[in-house]
CSV table of C-alpha atoms and ligand atoms in Angstrom, one decimal:
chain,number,residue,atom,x,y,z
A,142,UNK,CA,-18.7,-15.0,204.6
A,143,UNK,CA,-16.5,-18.1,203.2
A,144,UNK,CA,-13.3,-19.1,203.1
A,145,UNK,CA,-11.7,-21.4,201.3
A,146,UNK,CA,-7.9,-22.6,200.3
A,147,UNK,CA,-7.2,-24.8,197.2
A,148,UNK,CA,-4.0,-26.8,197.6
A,149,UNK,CA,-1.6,-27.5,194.8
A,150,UNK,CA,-2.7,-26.3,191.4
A,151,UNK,CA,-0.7,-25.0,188.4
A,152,UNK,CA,-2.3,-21.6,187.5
A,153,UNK,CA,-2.2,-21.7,183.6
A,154,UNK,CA,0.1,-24.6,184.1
A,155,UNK,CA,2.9,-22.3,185.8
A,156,UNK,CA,4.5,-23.2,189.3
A,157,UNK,CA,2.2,-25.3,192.1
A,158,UNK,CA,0.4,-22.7,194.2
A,159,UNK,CA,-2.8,-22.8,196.5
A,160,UNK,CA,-5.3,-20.0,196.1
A,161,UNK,CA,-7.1,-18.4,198.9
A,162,UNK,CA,-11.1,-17.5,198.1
A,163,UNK,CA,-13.2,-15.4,200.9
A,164,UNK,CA,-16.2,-14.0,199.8
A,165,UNK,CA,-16.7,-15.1,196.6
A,166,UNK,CA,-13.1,-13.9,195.2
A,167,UNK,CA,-9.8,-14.7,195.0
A,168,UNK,CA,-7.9,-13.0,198.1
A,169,UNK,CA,-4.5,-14.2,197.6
A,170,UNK,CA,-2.3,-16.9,195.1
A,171,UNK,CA,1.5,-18.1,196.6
A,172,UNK,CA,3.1,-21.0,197.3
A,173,UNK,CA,3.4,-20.8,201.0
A,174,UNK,CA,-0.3,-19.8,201.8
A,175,UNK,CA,-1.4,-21.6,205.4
A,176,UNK,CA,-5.5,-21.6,205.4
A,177,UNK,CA,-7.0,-19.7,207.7
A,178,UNK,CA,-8.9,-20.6,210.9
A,179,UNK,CA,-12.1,-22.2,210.0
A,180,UNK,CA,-11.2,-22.5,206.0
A,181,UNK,CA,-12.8,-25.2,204.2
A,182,UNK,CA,-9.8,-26.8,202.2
A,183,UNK,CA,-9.7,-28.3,198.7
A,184,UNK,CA,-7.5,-30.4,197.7
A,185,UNK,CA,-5.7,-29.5,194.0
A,186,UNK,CA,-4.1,-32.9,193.2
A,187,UNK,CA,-1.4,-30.7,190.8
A,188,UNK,CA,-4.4,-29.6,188.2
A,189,UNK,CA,-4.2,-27.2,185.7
A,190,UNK,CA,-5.7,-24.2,187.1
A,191,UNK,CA,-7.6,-22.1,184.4
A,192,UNK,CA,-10.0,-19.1,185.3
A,193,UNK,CA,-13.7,-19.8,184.4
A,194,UNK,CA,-14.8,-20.2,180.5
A,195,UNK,CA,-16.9,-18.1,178.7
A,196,UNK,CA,-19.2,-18.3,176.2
A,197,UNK,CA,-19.0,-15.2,174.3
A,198,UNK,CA,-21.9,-16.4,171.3
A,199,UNK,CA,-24.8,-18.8,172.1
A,200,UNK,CA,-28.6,-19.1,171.9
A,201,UNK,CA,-29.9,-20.7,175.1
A,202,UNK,CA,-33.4,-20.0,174.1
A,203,UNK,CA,-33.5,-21.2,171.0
A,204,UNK,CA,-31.9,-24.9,172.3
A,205,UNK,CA,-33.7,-28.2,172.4
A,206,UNK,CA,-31.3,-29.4,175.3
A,207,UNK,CA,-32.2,-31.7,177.5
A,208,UNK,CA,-35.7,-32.3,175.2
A,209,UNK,CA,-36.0,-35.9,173.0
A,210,UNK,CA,-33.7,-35.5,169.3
A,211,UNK,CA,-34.7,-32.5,166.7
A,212,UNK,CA,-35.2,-34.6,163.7
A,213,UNK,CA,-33.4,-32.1,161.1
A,214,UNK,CA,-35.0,-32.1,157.7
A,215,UNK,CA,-34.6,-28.6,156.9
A,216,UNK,CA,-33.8,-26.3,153.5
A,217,UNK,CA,-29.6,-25.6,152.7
A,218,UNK,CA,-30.5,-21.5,153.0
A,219,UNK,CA,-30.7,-19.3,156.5
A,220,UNK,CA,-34.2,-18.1,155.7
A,221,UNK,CA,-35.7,-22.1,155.3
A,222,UNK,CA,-34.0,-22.2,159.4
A,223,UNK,CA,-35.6,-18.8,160.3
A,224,UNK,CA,-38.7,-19.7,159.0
A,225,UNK,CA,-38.5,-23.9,159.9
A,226,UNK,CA,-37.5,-22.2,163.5
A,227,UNK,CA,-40.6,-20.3,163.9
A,228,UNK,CA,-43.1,-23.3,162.5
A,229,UNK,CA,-41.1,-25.8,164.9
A,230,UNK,CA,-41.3,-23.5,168.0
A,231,UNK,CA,-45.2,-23.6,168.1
A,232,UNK,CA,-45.6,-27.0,166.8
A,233,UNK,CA,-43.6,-28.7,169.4
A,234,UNK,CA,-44.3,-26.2,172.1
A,235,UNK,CA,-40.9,-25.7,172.8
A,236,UNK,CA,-40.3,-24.2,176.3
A,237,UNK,CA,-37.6,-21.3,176.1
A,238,UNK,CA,-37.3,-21.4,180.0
A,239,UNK,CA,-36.7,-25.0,180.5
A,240,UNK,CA,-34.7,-25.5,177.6
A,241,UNK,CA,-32.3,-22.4,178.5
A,242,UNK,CA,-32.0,-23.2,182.0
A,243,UNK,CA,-30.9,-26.7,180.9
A,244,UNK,CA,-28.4,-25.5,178.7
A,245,UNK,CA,-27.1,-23.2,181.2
A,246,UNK,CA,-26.5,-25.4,183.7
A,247,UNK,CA,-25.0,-28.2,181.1
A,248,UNK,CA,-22.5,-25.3,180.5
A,249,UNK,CA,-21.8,-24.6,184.0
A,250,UNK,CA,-21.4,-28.3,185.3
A,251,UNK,CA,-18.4,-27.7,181.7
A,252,UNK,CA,-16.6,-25.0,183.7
A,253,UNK,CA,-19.1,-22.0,182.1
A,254,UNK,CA,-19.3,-19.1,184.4
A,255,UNK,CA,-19.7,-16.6,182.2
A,256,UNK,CA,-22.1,-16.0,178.8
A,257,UNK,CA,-23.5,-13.9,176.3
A,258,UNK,CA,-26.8,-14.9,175.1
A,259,UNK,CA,-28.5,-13.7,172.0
A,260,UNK,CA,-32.6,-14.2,172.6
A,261,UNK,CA,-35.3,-14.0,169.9
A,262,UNK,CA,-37.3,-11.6,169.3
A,263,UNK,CA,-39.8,-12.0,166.0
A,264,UNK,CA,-43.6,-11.1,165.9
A,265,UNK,CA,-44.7,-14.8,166.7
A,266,UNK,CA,-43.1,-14.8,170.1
A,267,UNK,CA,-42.7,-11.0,170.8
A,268,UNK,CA,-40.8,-10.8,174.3
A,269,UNK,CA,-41.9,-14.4,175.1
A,270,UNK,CA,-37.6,-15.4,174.2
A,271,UNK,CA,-36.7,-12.8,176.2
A,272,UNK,CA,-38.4,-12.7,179.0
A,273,UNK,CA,-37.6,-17.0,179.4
A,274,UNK,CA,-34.2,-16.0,179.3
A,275,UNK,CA,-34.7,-13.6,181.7
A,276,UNK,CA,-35.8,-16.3,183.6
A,277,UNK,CA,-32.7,-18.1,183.4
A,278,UNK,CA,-30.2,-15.2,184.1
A,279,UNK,CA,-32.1,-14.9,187.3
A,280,UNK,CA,-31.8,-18.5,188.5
A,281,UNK,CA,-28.1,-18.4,188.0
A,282,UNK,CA,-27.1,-15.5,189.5
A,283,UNK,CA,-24.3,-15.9,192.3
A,284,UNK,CA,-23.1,-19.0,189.8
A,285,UNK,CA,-23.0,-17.8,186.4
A,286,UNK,CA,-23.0,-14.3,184.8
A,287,UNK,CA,-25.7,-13.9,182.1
A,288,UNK,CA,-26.1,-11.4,179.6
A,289,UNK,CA,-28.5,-11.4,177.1
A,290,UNK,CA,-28.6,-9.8,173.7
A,291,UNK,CA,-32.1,-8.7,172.1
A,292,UNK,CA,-32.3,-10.5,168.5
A,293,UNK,CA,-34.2,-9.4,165.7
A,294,UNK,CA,-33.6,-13.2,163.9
A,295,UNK,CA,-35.9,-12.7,161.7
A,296,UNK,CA,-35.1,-8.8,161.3
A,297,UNK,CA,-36.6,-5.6,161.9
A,298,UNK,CA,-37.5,-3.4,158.9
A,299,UNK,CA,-41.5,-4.9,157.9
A,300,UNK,CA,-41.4,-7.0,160.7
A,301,UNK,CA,-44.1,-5.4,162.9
A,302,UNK,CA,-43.7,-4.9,166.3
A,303,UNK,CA,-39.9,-6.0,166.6
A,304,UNK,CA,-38.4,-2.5,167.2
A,305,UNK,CA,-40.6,-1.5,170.0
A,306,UNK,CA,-40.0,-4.9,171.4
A,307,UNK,CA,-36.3,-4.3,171.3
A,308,UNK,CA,-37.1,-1.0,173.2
A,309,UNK,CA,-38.8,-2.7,176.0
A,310,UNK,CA,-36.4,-5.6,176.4
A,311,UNK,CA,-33.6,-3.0,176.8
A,312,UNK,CA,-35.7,-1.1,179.4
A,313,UNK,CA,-36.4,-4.6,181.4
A,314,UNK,CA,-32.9,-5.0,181.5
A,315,UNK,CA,-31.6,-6.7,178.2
A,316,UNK,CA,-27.8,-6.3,178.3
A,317,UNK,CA,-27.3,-5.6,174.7
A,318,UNK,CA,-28.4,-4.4,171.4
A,319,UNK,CA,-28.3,-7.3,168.5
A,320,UNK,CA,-28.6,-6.9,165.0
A,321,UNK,CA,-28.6,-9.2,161.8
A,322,UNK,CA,-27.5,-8.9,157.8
A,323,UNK,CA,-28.7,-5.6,157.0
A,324,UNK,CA,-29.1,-6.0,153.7
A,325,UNK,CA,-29.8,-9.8,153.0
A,326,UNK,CA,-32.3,-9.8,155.5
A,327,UNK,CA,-33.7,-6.4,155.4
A,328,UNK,CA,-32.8,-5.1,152.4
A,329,UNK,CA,-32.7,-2.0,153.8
A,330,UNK,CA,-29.4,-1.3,155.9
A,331,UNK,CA,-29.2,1.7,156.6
A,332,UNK,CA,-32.9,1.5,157.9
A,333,UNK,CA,-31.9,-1.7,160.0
A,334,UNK,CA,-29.0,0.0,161.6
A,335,UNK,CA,-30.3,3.2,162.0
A,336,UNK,CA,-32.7,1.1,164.7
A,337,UNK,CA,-29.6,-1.0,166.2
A,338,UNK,CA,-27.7,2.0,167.0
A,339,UNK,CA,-30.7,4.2,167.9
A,340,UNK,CA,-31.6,1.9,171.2
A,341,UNK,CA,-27.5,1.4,171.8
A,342,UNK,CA,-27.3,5.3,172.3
A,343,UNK,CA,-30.9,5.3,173.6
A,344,UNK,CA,-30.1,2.8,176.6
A,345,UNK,CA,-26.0,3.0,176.7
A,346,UNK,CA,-25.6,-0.8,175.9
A,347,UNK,CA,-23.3,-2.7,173.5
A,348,UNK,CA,-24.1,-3.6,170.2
A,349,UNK,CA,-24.0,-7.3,168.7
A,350,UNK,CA,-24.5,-8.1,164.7
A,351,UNK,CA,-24.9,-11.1,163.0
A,352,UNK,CA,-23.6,-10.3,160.3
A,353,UNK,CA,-23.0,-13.8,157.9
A,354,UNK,CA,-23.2,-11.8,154.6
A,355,UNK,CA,-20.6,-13.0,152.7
A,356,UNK,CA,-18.4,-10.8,150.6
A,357,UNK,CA,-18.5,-7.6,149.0
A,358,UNK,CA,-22.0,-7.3,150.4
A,359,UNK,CA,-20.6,-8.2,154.0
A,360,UNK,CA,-18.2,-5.6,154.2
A,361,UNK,CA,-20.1,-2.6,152.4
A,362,UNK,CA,-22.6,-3.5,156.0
A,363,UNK,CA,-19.7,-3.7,158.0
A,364,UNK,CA,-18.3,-0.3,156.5
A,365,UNK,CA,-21.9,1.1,157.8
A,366,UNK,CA,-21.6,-0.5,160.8
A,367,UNK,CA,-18.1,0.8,161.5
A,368,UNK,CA,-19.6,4.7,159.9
A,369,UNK,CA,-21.9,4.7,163.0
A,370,UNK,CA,-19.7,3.0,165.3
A,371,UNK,CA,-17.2,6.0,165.1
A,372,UNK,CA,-19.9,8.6,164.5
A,373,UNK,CA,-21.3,8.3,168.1
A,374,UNK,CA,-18.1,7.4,170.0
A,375,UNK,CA,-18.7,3.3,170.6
A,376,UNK,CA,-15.4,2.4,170.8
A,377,UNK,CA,-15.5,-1.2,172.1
A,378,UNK,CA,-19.3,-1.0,172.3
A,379,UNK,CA,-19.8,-2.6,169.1
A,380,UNK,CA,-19.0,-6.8,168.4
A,381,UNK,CA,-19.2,-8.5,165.0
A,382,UNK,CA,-20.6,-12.0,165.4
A,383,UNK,CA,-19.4,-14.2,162.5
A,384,UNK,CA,-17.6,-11.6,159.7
A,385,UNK,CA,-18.0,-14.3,157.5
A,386,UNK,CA,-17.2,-11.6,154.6
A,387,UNK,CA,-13.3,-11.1,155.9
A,388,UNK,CA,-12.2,-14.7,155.3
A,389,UNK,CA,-13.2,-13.9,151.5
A,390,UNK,CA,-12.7,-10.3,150.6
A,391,UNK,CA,-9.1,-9.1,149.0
A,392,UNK,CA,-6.5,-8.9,151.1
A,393,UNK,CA,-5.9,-5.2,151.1
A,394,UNK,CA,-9.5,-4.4,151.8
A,395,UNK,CA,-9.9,-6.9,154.6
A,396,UNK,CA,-6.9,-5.3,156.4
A,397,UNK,CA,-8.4,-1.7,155.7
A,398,UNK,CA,-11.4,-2.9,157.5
A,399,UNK,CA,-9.7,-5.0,160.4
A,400,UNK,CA,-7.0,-1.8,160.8
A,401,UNK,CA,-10.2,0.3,161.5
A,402,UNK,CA,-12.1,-2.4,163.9
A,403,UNK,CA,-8.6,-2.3,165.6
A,404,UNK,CA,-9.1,1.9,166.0
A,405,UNK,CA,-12.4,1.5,167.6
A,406,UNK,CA,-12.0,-1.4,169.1
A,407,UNK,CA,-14.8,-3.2,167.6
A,408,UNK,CA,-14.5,-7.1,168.5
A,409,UNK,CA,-15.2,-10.6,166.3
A,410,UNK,CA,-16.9,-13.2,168.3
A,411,UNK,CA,-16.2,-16.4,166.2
A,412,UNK,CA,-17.7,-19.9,166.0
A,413,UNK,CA,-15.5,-20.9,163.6
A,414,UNK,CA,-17.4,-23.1,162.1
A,415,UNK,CA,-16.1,-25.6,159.1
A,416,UNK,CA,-18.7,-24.7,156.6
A,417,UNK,CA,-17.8,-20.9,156.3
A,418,UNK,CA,-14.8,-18.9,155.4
A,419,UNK,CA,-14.0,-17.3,158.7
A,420,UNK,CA,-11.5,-14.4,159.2
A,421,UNK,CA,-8.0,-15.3,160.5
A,422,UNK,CA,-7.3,-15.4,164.1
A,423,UNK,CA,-3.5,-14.8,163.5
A,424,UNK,CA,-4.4,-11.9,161.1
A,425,UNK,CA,-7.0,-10.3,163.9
A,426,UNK,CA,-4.3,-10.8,166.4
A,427,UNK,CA,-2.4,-9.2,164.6
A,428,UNK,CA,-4.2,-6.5,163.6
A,429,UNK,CA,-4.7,-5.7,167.4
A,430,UNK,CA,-8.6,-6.6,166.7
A,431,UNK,CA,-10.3,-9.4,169.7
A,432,UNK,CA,-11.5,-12.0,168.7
A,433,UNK,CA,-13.7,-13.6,171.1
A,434,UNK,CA,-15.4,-17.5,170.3
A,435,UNK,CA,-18.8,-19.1,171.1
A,436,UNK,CA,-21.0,-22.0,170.0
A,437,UNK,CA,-23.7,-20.2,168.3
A,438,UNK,CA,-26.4,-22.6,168.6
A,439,UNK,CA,-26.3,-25.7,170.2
A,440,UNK,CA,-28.8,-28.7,169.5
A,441,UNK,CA,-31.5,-26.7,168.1
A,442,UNK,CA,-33.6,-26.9,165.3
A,443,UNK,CA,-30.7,-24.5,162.8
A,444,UNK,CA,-27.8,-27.5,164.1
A,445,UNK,CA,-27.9,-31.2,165.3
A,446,UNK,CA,-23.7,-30.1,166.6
A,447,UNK,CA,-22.4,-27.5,169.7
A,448,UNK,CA,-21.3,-29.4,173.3
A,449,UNK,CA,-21.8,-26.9,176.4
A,450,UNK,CA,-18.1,-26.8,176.9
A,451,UNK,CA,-15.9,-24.2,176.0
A,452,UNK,CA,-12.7,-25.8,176.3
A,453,UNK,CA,-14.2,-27.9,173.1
A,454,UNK,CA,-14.8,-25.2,171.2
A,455,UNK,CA,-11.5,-23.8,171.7
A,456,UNK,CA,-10.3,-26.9,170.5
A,457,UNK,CA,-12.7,-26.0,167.3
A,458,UNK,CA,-11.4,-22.8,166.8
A,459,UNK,CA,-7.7,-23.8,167.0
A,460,UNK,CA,-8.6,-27.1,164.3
A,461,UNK,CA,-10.4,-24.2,161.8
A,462,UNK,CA,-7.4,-22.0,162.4
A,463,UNK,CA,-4.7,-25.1,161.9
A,464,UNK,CA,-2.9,-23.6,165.2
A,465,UNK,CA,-0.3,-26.2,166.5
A,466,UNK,CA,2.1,-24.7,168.7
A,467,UNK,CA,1.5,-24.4,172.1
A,468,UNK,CA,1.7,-20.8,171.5
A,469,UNK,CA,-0.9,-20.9,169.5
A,470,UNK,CA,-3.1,-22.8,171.5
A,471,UNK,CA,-2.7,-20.2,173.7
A,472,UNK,CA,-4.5,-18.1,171.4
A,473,UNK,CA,-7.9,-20.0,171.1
A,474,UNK,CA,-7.6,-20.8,174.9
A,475,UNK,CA,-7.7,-16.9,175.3
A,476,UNK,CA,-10.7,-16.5,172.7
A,477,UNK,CA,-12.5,-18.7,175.5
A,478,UNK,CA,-11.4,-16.6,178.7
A,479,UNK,CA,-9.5,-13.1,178.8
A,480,UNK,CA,-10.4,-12.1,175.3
A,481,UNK,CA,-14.4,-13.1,175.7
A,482,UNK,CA,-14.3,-11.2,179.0
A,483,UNK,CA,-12.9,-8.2,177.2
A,484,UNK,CA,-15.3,-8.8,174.7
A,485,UNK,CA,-18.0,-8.6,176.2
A,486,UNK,CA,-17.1,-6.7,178.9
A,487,UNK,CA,-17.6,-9.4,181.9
A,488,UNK,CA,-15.7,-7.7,185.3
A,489,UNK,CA,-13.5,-9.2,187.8
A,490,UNK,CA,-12.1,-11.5,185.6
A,491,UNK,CA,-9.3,-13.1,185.8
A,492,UNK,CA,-6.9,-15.9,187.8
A,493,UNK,CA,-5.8,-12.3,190.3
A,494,UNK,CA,-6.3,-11.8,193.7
A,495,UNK,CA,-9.7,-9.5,193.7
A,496,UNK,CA,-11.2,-11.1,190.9
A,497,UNK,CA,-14.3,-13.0,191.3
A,498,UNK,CA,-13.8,-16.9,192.2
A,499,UNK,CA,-14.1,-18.8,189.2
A,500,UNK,CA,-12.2,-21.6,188.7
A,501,UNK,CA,-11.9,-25.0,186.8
A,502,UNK,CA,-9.2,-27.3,187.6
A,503,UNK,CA,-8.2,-30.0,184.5
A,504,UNK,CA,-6.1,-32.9,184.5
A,505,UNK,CA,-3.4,-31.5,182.0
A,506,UNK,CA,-0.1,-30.6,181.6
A,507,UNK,CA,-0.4,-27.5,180.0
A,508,UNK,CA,-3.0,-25.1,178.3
A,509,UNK,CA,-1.8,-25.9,174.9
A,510,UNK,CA,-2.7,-30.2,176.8
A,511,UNK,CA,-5.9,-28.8,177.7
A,512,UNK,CA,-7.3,-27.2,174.6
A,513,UNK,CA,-6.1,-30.5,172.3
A,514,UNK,CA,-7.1,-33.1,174.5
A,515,UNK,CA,-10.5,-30.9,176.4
A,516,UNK,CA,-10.3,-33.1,179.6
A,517,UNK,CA,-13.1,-33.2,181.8
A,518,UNK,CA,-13.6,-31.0,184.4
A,519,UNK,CA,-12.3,-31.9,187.8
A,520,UNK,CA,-13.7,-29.0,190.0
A,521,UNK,CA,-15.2,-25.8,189.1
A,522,UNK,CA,-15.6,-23.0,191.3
A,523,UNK,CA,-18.3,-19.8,190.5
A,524,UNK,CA,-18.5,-16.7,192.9
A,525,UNK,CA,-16.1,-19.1,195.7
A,526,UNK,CA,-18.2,-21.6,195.8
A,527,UNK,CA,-17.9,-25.8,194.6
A,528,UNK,CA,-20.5,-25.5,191.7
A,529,UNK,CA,-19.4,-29.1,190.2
A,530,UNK,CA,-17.2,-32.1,190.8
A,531,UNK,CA,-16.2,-34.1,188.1
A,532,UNK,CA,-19.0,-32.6,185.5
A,533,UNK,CA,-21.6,-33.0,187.6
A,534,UNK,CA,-23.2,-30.0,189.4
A,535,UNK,CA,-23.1,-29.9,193.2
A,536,UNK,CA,-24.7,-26.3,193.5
B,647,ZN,ZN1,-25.8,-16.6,166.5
């Protein structure tokens, strides 16, 4: 049982208020709120006021965070990474559970409260991912809200050993189902997806594809993905991570495809990255279809680039979407908060009185202020309680 009264914040840079926390949520937000006997009190100082970020697209386990500089020499194509990834991972011994936990806590010292995780699973390292980042979700429970995505990076069709490790993950309590390029890496999709979607209906959880195949090839897979989606009833079960293939694809048939993602309310999570044609967020918006953002990874061995700090990559994704108004830095603000939490389906979220507590509290004027200029963190606040002060963590 705590209690405690913030004084004098702007809640998404609206009118000062103070917000009452007890018990890890938010009771009550008004102007004239008194704290009540025993309160611990918090002074606001006239911050911004923003609900907790989230991370809708990472790969804590796959991070070198916190470990000396990944010297990256590495072939232009995905498979050189994959394979480079698997050599470098037993080479250098790298530790899954140190390294994620690092990360996560970089991310929550950043305002991070909540995050979906995607973890490997290949036949070098069987559950090993997994089971690390397991590790991790359990040491940051009552602080930050993990869930974690079995990955077949390196596919599943002739990769021995990957499906039934996808099986078990789900039964030890992997939160969702993840999936990558049917037909580039497989070369079998229907194979590949008859797998993903077998263990989503098997164990009730979401699904998540990579799915970076570009063009026509990308959207024949996403019209496969979207067959199945609708055949078992998934609506807003089912994310596409990337859709690199709708930032290229003719107009009319990328708005076929987005007006039936919009039906079944099938989400893009978005890193937006410079180096790939990436699907309009206006045009999603739109379209009525989410669109969610994330780092992907984050100082690994696949990319020397990624900061734990969502309020940067929001920055990121308004820069690779050349939003300027403040309106529409509203929108890549939202891909970091109420959209991600819809997403992904994170509870309780929100700056309303019965959500859970988190906060973060910026020195800024105004969202649109926050997302150009990505202050540093003043406070943040997970489940009700001070987690960090001025980007360091306190909890
Ligand atoms: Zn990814």
């Amino acid at each position: 049982m705590s209690t405690l009264l913030i004084r004098d914040v702007r809640p998404m840079g609206g009118e000062t208020a103070n917000v009452l926390i007890q018990d890890g949520k938010i009771a009550a937000i008004g102007t004239a709120l008194a704290a009540p006997a025993g309160a611990a009190i918090e002074p606001g100082g006239g911050a911004l006021l923003l609900p907790g970020l989230i991370e809708g697209h990472t790969h804590l386990d796959k991070s070198n965070w916190g470990a000396p500089w990944y010297r990256n020499a590495i072939g232009p194509s995905r498979l050189d990474r994959i394979n480079n990834e698997r050599r470098w991972r037993t080479e250098a011994a790298h530790d899954p559970a140190a390294r994620s936990l690092d990360l996560a806590r970089a991310f929550l010292a950043n305002g991070t409260t909540r995050m979906r995780t995607h973890a490997d699973i290949d036949p070098d390292i069987g559950m090993a991912h997994i089971e690390a980042t397991m590790r991790t979700r359990d040491a940051m429970v009552g602080l930050m809200e993990i869930q974690i995505v079995a990955f077949p990076q390196s596919g599943i069709v002739g990769q021995p050993g990957v499906a039934d490790w996808m099986d078990e993950a789900l039964k030890q309590g992997a939160d969702g189902v993840g999936g990558i390029d049917p037909c580039e890496i497989d070369r079998d999709p229907v194979e590949h997806l008859n797998v993903v979607f077998g263990l989503a209906s098997k164990y009730a959880r979401p699904v998540d594809i990579h799915l970076h195949e570009p063009g026509e090839m990308g959207a024949f897979s996403l019209d496969l993905i979207l067959e199945r989606t609708e055949a078992l009833g998934l609506r807003g079960q089912v994310t596409i991570s990337h859709a690199f293939c709708l930032g290229t694809i003719a107009l009319s048939a990328r708005d076929a495809l987005l007006e039936r993602m919009a039906r079944m309310d099938v989400r893009i999570a978005t890193t937006a990255p410079a180096s790939n044609p990436v699907p309009s967020l206006a045009v999603c918006r739109a379209a009525g279809v989410t669109v969610y953002g994330g780092n992907d990874g984050i100082r690994d061995s696949w990319t020397p680039h990624g900061r734990p700090d969502m309020l940067d990559r929001a920055m990121h994704i308004a820069l690779r979407n050349g939003l300027r108004r403040d309106d529409e830095l509203g929108w890549a603000l939202d891909c970091v908060t109420d959209a991600a939490a819809r997403g992904c389906g994170f509870a309780e979220y929100g700056l309303t009185p019965g959500c859970r507590a988190d906060l973060v509290l910026v020195a800024a004027e105004t969202v649109a202020e926050a997302v150009a200029s990505v202050p540093p963190r003043r406070l943040v606040i997970a489940d009700g309680q001070i987690a960090a002060r001025g980007g360091v963590l306190t909890a």
